[in-house]
PDB file of C-alpha atoms in Angstrom:
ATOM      1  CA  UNK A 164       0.000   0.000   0.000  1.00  0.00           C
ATOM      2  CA  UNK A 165       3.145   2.146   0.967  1.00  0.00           C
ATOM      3  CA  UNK A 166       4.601   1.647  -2.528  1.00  0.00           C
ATOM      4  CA  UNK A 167       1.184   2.231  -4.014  1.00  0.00           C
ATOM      5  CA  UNK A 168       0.920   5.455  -2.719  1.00  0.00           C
ATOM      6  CA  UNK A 169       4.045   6.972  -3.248  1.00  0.00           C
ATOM      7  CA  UNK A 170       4.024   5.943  -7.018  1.00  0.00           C
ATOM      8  CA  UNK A 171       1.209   7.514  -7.155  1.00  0.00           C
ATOM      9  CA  UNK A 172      -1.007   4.328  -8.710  1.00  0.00           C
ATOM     10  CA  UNK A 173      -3.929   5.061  -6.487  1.00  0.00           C
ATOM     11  CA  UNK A 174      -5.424   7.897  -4.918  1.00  0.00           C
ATOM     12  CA  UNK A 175      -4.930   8.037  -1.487  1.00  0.00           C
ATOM     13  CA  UNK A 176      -8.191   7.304  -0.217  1.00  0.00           C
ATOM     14  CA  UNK A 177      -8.746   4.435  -2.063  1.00  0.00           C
ATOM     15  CA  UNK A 178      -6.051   2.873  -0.998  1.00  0.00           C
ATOM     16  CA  UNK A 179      -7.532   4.038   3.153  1.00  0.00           C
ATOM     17  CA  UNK A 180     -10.591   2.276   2.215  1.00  0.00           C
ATOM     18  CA  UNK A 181      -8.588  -0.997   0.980  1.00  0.00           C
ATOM     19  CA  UNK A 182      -6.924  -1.510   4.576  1.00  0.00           C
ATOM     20  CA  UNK A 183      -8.473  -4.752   5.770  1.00  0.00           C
ATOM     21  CA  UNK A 184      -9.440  -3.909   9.538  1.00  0.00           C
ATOM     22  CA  UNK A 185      -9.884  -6.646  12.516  1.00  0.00           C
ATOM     23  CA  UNK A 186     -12.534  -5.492  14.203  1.00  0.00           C
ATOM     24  CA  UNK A 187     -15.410  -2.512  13.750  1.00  0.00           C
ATOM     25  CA  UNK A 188     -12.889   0.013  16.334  1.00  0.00           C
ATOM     26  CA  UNK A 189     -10.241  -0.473  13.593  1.00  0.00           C
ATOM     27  CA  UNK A 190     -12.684   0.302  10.734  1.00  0.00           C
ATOM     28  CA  UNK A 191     -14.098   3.487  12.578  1.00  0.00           C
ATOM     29  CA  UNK A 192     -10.906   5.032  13.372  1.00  0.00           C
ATOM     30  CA  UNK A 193      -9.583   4.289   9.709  1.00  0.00           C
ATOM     31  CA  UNK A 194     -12.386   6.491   8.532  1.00  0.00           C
ATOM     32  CA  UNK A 195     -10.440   9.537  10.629  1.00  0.00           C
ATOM     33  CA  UNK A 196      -7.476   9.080   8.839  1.00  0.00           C
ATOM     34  CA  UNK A 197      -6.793  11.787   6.745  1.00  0.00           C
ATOM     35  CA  UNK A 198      -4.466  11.711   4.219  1.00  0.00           C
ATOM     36  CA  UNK A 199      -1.762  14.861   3.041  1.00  0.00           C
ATOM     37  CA  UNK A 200      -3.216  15.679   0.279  1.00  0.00           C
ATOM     38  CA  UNK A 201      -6.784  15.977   1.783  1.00  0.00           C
ATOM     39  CA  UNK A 202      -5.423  18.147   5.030  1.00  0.00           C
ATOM     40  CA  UNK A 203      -5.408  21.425   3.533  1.00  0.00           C
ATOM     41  CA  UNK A 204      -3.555  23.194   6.119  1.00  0.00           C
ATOM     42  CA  UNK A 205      -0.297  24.864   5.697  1.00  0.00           C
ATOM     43  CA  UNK A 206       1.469  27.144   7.846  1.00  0.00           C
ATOM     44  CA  UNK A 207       0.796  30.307   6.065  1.00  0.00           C
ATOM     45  CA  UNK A 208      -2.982  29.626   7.320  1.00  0.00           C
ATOM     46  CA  UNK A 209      -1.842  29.885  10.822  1.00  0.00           C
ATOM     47  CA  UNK A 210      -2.029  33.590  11.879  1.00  0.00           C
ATOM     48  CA  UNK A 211       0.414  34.643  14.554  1.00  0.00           C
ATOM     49  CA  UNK A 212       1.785  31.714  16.947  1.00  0.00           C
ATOM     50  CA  UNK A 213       5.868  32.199  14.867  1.00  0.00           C
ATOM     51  CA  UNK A 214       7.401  30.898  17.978  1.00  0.00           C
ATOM     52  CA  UNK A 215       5.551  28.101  18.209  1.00  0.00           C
ATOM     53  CA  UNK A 216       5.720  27.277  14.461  1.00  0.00           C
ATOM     54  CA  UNK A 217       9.301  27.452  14.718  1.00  0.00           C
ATOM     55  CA  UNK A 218       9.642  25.026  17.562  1.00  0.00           C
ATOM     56  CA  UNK A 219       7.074  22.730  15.975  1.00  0.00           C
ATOM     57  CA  UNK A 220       9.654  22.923  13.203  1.00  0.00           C
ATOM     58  CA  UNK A 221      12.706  22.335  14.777  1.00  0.00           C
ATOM     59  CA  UNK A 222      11.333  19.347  17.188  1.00  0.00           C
ATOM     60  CA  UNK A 223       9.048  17.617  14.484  1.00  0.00           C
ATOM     61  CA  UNK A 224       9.527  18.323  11.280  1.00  0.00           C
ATOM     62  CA  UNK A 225      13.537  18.419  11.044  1.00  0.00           C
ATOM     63  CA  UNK A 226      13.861  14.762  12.203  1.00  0.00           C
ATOM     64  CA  UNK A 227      11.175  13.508  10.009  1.00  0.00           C
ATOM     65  CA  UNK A 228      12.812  15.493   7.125  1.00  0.00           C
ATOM     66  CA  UNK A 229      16.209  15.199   7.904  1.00  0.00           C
ATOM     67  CA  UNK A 230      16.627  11.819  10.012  1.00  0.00           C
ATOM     68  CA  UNK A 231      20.895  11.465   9.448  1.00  0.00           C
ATOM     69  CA  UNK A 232      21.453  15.070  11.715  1.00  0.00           C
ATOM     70  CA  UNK A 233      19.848  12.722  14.972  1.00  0.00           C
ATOM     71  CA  UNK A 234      21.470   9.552  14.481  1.00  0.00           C
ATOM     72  CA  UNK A 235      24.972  10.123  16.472  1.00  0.00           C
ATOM     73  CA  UNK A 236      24.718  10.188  20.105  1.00  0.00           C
ATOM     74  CA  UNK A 237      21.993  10.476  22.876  1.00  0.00           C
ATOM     75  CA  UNK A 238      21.989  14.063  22.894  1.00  0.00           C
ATOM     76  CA  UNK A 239      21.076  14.576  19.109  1.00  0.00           C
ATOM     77  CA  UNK A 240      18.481  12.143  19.475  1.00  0.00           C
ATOM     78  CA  UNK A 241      14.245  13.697  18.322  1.00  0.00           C
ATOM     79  CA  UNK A 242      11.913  14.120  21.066  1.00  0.00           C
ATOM     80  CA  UNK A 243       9.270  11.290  21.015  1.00  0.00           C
ATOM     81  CA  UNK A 244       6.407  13.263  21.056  1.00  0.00           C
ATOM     82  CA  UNK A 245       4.877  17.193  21.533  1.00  0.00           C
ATOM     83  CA  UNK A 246       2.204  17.933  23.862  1.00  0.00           C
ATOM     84  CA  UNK A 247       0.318  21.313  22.491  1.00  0.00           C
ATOM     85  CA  UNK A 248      -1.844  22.370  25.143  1.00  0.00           C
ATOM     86  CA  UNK A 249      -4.615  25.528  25.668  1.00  0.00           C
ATOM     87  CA  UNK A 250      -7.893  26.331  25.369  1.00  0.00           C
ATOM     88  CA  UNK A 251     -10.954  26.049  23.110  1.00  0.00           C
ATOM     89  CA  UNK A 252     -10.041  27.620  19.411  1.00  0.00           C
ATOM     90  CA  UNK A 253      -5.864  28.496  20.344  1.00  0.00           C
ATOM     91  CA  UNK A 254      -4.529  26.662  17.430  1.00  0.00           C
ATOM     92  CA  UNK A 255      -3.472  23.487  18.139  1.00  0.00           C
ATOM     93  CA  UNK A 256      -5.310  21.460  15.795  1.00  0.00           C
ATOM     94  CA  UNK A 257      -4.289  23.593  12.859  1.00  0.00           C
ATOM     95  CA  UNK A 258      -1.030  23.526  14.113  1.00  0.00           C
ATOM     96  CA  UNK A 259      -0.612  19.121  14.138  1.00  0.00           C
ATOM     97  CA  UNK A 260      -2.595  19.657  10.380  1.00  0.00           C
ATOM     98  CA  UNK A 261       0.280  21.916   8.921  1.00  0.00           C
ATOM     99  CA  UNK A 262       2.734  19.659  10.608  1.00  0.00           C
ATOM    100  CA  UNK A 263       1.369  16.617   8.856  1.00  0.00           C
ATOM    101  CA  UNK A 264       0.894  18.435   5.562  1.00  0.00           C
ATOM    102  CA  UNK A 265       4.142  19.525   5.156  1.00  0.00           C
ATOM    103  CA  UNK A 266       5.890  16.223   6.336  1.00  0.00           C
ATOM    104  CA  UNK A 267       3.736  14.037   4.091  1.00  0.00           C
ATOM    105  CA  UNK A 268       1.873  12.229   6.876  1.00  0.00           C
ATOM    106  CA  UNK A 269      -1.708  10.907   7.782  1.00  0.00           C
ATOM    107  CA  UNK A 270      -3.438  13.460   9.948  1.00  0.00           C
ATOM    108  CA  UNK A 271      -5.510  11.221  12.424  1.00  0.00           C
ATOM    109  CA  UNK A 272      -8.427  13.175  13.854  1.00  0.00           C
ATOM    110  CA  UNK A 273      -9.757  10.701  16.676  1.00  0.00           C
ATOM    111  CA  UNK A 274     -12.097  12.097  19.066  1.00  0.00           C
ATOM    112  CA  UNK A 275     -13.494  10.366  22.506  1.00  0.00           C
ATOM    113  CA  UNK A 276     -16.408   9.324  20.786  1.00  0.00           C
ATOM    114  CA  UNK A 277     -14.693   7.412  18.289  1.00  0.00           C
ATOM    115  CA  UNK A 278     -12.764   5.096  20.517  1.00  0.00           C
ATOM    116  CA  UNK A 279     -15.657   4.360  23.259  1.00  0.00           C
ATOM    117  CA  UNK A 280     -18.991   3.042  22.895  1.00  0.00           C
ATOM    118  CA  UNK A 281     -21.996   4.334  25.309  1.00  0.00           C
ATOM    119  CA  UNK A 282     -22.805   0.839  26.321  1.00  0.00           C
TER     120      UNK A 282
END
């Protein structure tokens, strides 16, 4: 599927909907997986927030791009993961979107309600 969608034989959402899933959670959090081309968000939609952007770019988006600068020694090595944090409407969703556009990545959008049933 990997080579598929880097050649560029399929679109990218037909090849999400030809993941065979184990069990009805897998199948309803593949249909939150957004794919790059689909996000839409790029960091020139992001008004204000420059620090953060930078640090987003530094911590995130330079390993994934450039993986050979944090291979020698424990210091170098990427962080494993970013915690954004704030209220209500601040950003941070828009921010993980740009990320994931401009790395070439799936933008998962899972919410509580996905993962848990009422029963």
């Amino acid at each position: 599927m990997l080579q598929s969608m880097q050649n560029g034989n399929k679109s990218s959402k037909n090849s999400l909907k030809d993941v065979v899933t184990e069990n009805e959670f897998e199948k309803r959090l593949l249909a939150d997986v957004i794919p790059p081309n689909d996000i839409g968000v790029t960091f020139d939609d992001i008004g204000a927030l420059e620090n953060v952007k930078d640090t987003l770019k530094e911590l995130v988006m330079l390993p994934l791009q450039r993986p050979e600068l944090f291979c020698k020694g424990q210091l170098t090595k990427p962080c494993k993961g970013i915690l954004l944090f704030g209220s209500p409407g601040t950003g941070k969703t828009m921010l993980a979107k740009a990320v994931a556009t401009k790395v070439g990545a799936n933008f998962i959008n899972i919410s509580m309600s996905s993962i848990t049933l009422v029963w």
